[in-house]
Structure formats: structure tokens, C-alpha cells
PDB file of C-alpha atoms in Angstrom:
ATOM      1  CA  UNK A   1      52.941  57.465  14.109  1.00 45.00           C
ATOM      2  CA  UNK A   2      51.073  55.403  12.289  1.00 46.00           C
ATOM      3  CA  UNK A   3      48.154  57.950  11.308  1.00 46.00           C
ATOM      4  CA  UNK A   4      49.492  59.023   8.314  1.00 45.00           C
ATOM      5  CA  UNK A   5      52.588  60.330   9.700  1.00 48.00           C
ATOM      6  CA  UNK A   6      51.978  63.181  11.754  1.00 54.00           C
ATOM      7  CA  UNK A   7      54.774  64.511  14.036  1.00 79.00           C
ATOM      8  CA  UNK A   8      53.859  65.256  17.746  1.00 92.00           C
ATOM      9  CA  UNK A   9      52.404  63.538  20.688  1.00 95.00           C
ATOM     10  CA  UNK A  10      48.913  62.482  21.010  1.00 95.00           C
ATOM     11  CA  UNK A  11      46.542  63.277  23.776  1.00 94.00           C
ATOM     12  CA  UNK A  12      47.529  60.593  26.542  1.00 95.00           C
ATOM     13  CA  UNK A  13      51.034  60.867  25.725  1.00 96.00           C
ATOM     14  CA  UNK A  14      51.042  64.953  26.500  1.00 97.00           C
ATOM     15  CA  UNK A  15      48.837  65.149  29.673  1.00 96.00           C
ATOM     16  CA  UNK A  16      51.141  61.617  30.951  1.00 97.00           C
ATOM     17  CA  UNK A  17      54.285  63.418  30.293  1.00 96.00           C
ATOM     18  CA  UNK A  18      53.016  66.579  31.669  1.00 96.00           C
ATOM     19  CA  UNK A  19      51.068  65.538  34.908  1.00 95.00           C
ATOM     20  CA  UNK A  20      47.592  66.536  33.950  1.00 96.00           C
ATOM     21  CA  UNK A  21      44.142  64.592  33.155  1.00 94.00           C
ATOM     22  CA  UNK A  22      43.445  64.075  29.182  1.00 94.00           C
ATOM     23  CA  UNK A  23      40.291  66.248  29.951  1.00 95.00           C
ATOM     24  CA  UNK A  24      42.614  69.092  31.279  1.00 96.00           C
ATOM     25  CA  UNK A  25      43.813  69.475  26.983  1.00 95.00           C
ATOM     26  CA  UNK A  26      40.675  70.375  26.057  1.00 94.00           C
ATOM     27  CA  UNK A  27      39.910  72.607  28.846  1.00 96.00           C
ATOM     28  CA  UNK A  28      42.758  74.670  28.526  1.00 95.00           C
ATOM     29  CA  UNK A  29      42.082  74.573  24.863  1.00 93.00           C
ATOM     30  CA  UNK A  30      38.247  76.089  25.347  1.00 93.00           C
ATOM     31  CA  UNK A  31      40.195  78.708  27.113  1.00 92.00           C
ATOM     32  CA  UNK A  32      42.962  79.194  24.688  1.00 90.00           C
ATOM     33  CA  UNK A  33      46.043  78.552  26.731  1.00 94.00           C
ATOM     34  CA  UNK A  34      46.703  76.014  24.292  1.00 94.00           C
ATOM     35  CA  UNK A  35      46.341  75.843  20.462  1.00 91.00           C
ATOM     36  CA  UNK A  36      43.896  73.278  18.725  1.00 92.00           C
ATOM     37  CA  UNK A  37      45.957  70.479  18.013  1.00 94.00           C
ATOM     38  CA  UNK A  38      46.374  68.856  14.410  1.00 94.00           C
ATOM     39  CA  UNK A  39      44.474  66.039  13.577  1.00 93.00           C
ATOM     40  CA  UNK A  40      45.433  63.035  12.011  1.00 92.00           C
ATOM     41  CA  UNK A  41      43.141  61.421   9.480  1.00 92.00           C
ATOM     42  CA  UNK A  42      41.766  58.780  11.548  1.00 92.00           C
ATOM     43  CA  UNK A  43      40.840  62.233  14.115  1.00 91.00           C
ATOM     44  CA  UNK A  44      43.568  61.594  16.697  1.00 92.00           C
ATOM     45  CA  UNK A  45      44.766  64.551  18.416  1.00 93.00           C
ATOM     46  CA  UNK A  46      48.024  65.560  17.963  1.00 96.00           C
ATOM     47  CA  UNK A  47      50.258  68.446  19.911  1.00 96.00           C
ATOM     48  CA  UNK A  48      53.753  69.807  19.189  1.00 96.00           C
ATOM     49  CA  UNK A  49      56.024  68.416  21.837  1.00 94.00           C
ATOM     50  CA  UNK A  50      56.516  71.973  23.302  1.00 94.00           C
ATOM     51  CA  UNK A  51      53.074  71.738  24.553  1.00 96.00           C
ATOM     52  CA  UNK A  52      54.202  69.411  27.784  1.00 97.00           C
ATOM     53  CA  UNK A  53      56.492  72.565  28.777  1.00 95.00           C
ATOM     54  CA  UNK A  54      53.646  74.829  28.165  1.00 96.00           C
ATOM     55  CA  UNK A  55      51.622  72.564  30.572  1.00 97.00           C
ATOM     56  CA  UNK A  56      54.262  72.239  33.036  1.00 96.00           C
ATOM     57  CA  UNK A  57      54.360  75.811  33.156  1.00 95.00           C
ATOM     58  CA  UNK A  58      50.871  76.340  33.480  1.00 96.00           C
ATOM     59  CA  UNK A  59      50.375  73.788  36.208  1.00 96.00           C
ATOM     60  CA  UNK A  60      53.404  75.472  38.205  1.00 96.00           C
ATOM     61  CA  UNK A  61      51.661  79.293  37.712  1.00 95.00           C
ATOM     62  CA  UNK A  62      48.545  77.791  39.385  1.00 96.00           C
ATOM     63  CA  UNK A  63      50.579  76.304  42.403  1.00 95.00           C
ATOM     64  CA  UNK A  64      52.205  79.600  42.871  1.00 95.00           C
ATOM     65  CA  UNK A  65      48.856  80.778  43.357  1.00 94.00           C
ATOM     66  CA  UNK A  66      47.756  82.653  39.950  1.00 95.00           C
ATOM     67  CA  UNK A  67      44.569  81.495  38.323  1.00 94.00           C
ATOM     68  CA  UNK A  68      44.169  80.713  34.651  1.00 95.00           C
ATOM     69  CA  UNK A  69      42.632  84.206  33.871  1.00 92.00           C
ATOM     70  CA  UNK A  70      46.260  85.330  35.217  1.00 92.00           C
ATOM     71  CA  UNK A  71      48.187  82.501  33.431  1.00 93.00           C
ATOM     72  CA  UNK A  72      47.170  83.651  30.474  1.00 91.00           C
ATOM     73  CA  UNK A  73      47.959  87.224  30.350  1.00 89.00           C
ATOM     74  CA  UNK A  74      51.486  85.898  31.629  1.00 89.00           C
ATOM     75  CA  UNK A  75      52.002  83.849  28.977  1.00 87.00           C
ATOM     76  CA  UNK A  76      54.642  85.167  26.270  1.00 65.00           C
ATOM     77  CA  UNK A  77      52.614  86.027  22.622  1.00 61.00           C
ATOM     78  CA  UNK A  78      53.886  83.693  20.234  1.00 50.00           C
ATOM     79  CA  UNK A  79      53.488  80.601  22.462  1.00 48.00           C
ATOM     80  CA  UNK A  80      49.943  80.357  21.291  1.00 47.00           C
ATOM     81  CA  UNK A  81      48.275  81.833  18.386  1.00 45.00           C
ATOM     82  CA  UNK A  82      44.446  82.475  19.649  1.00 44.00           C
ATOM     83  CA  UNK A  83      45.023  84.900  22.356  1.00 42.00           C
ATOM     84  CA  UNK A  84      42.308  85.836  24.688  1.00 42.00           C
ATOM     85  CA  UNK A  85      40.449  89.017  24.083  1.00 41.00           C
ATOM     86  CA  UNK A  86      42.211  92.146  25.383  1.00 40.00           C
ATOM     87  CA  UNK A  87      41.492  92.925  28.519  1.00 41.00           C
ATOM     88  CA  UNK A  88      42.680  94.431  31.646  1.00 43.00           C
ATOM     89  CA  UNK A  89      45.210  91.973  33.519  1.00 44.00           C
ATOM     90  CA  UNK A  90      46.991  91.644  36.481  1.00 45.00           C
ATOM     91  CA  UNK A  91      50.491  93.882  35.616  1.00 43.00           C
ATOM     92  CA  UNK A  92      49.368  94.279  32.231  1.00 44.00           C
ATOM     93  CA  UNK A  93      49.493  97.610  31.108  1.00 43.00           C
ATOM     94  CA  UNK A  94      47.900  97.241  27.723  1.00 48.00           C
ATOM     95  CA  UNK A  95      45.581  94.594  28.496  1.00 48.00           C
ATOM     96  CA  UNK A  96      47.669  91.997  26.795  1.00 50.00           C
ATOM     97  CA  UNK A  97      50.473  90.262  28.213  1.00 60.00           C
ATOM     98  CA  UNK A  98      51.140  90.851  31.812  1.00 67.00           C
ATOM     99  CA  UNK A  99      54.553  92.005  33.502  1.00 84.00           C
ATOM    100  CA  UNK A 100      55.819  88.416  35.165  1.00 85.00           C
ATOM    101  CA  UNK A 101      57.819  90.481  37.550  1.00 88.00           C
ATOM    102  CA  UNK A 102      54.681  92.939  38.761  1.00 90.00           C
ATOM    103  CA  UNK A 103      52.559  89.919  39.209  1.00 91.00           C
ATOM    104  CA  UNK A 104      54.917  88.115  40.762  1.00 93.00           C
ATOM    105  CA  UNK A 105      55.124  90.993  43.231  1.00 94.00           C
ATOM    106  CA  UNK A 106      51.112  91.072  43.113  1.00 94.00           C
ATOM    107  CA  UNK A 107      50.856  87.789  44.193  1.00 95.00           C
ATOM    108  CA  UNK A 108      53.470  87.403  46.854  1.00 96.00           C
ATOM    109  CA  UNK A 109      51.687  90.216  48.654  1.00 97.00           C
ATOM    110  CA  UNK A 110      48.570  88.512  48.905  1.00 96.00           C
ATOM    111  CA  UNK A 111      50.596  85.167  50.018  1.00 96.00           C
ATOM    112  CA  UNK A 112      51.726  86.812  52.639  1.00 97.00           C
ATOM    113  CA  UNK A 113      48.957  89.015  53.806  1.00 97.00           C
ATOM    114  CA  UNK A 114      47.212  85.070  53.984  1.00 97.00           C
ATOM    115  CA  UNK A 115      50.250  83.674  56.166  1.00 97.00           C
ATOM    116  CA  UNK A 116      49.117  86.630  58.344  1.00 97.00           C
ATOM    117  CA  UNK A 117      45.925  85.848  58.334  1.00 96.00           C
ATOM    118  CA  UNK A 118      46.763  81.831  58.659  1.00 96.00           C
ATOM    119  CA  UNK A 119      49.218  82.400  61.599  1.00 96.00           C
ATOM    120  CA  UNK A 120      46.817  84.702  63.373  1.00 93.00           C
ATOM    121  CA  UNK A 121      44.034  81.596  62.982  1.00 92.00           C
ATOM    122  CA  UNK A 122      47.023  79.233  64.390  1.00 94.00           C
ATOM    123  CA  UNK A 123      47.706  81.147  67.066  1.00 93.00           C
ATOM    124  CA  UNK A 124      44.016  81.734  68.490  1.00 89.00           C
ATOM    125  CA  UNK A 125      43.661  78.145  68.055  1.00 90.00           C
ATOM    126  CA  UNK A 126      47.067  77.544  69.995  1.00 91.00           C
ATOM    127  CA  UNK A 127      44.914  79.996  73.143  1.00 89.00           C
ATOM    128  CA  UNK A 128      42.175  77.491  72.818  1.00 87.00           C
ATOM    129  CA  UNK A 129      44.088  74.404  73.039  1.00 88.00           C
ATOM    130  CA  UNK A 130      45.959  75.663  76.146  1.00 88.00           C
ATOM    131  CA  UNK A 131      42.916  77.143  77.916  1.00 86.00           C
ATOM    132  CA  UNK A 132      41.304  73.500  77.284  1.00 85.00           C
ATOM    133  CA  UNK A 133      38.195  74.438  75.378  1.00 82.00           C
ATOM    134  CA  UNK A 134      36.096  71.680  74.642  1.00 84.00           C
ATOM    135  CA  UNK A 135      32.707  72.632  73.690  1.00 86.00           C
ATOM    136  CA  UNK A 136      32.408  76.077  71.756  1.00 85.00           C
ATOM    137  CA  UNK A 137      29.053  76.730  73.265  1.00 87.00           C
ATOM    138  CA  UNK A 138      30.505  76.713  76.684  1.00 84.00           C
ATOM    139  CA  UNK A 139      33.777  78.367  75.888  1.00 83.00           C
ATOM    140  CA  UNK A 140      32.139  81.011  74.418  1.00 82.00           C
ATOM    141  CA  UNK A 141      30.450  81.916  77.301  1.00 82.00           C
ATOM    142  CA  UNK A 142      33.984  82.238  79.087  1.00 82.00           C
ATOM    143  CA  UNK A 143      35.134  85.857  79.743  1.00 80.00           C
ATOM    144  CA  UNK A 144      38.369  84.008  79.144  1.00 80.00           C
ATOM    145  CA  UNK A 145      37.821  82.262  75.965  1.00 84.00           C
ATOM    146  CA  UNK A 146      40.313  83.097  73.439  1.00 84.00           C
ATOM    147  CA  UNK A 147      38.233  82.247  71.087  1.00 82.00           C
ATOM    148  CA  UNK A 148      37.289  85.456  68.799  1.00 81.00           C
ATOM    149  CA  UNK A 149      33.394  85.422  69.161  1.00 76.00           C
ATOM    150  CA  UNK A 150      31.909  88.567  68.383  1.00 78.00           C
ATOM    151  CA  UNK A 151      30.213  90.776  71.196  1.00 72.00           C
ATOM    152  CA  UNK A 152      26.471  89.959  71.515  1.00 73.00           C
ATOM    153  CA  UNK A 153      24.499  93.691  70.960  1.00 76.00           C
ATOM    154  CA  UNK A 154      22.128  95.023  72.839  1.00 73.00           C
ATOM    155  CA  UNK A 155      18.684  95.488  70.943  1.00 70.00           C
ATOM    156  CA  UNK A 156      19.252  99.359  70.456  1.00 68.00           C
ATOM    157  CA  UNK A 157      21.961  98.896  69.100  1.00 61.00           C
ATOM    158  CA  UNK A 158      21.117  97.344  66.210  1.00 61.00           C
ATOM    159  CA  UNK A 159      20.646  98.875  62.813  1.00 63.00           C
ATOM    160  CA  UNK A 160      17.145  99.815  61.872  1.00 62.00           C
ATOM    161  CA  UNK A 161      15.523  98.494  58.925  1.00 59.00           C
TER     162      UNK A 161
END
């Protein structure tokens, strides 16, 4: 390489290959889903090549929907060597490493309790289309609004304080 020989990929050449901002290495370091990379003499960083797969993996968790706290008790020991303090995680039945198939599982549940959600918002807003609402004000005071405003209470009805 040029930096007193050291074999791997530096900084820009992993997050270019992998998809990710320069920045996004040392974050994910700071949280240990990656390992410290080497440095060469001159103080270049320096990853393994398997580290673009690792980030390629990482960055396709989080579109699936799992955040990094969940990424990394997914992640197979071994692919790192600082591992996150043991804790409780999603599938995980020890705290370590969580099942990928129970999350999995996990996590398409709450997808598609939010395409429930997300097709009951599409269809109210379908009603209000069609019944030609305009102004929200003025729709709202509509008995025939579709629109899901919550019934005003009456004064007594109120909680105390």
C-alpha cells in the first residue's frame, strides 16, 4: 500500500465499496459493530476486506427495520472481537447473540401491525378526498367528515385535577 505494507483497505476505500459515509466507520466503531482498524505508520486506517460485507450487512439489517442496538446482538460472535456488554436482546436468550429467526419473526410483526396502521391512515384519507374536504376546520365540523377528530367533552366530563 505504500504505508509500510499493510494489507486491507483504507477508510474511503471501505465505506465507497460498501455504500456508507467515512464518518459511518467510526461510528459503528464507538459502538463496536466493527473492530478498531490497524494503523499504518503514517496513522492511516486500515480494515480487513471482510469489513465491506460486515457493512453491507449492517446497512441491509437497518432497512429491514432493526436498529443498531438489534444489529448487534444479531451479529454472529467471532465477526468482531469487542462485543457489547451482555444484555437483554431482542430473541436473545442469554443476553448475547440474538436468534436471527425470532427476530426476524419480531420484526415482521411490527411491519405489519404498521401496514395496518398505514393502510387504515390511507384509507381515511381516501374518505376525505372523496367527500371533498378542503379546510380541516370546516370539515371537522361536518357530522360527515371522515376525518377521525376526537369527540369534543362536555366540562363534567373531564378528569379532575
Amino acid at each position: 500500500m505504500g504505508d509500510g505494507g499493510a494489507a486491507g483497505l483504507r477508510s474511503g476505500q471501505v465505506a465507497a465499496a460498501a455504500g456508507v459515509n467515512p464518518q459511518t466507520l467510526r461510528y459503528y466503531e464507538r459502538r463496536g459493530l466493527l473492530d478498531r482498524p490497524v494503523r499504518t505508520p503514517g496513522g492511516h486506517r486500515v480494515y480487513p476486506p471482510e469489513t465491506v460485507t460486515l457493512l453491507r450487512v449492517i446497512k441491509t439489517a437497518q432497512r429491514l427495520g432493526f436498529s443498531l442496538d438489534e444489529v448487534a446482538a444479531l451479529l454472529e460472535p467471532g465477526t468482531r472481537h469487542r462485543r457489547p456488554a451482555r444484555r437483554p436482546g431482542p430473541g436473545g436468550r442469554d443476553g448475547t447473540r440474538a436468534d436471527l429467526a425470532g427476530s426476524a419473526r419480531a420484526k415482521l410483526a411490527e411491519v405489519e401491525a404498521r401496514i395496518e396502521e398505514l393502510a387504515a391512515v390511507a384509507a381515511t384519507l381516501r374518505s376525505a378526498l372523496a367527500a371533498g374536504c378542503d379546510d380541516l376546520v370546516a370539515c371537522s365540523a361536518e357530522p360527515a367528515c371522515p376525518l377521525p377528530f376526537p369527540a369534543p367533552q362536555s366540562p363534567s366530563a373531564r378528569p379532575a385535577r
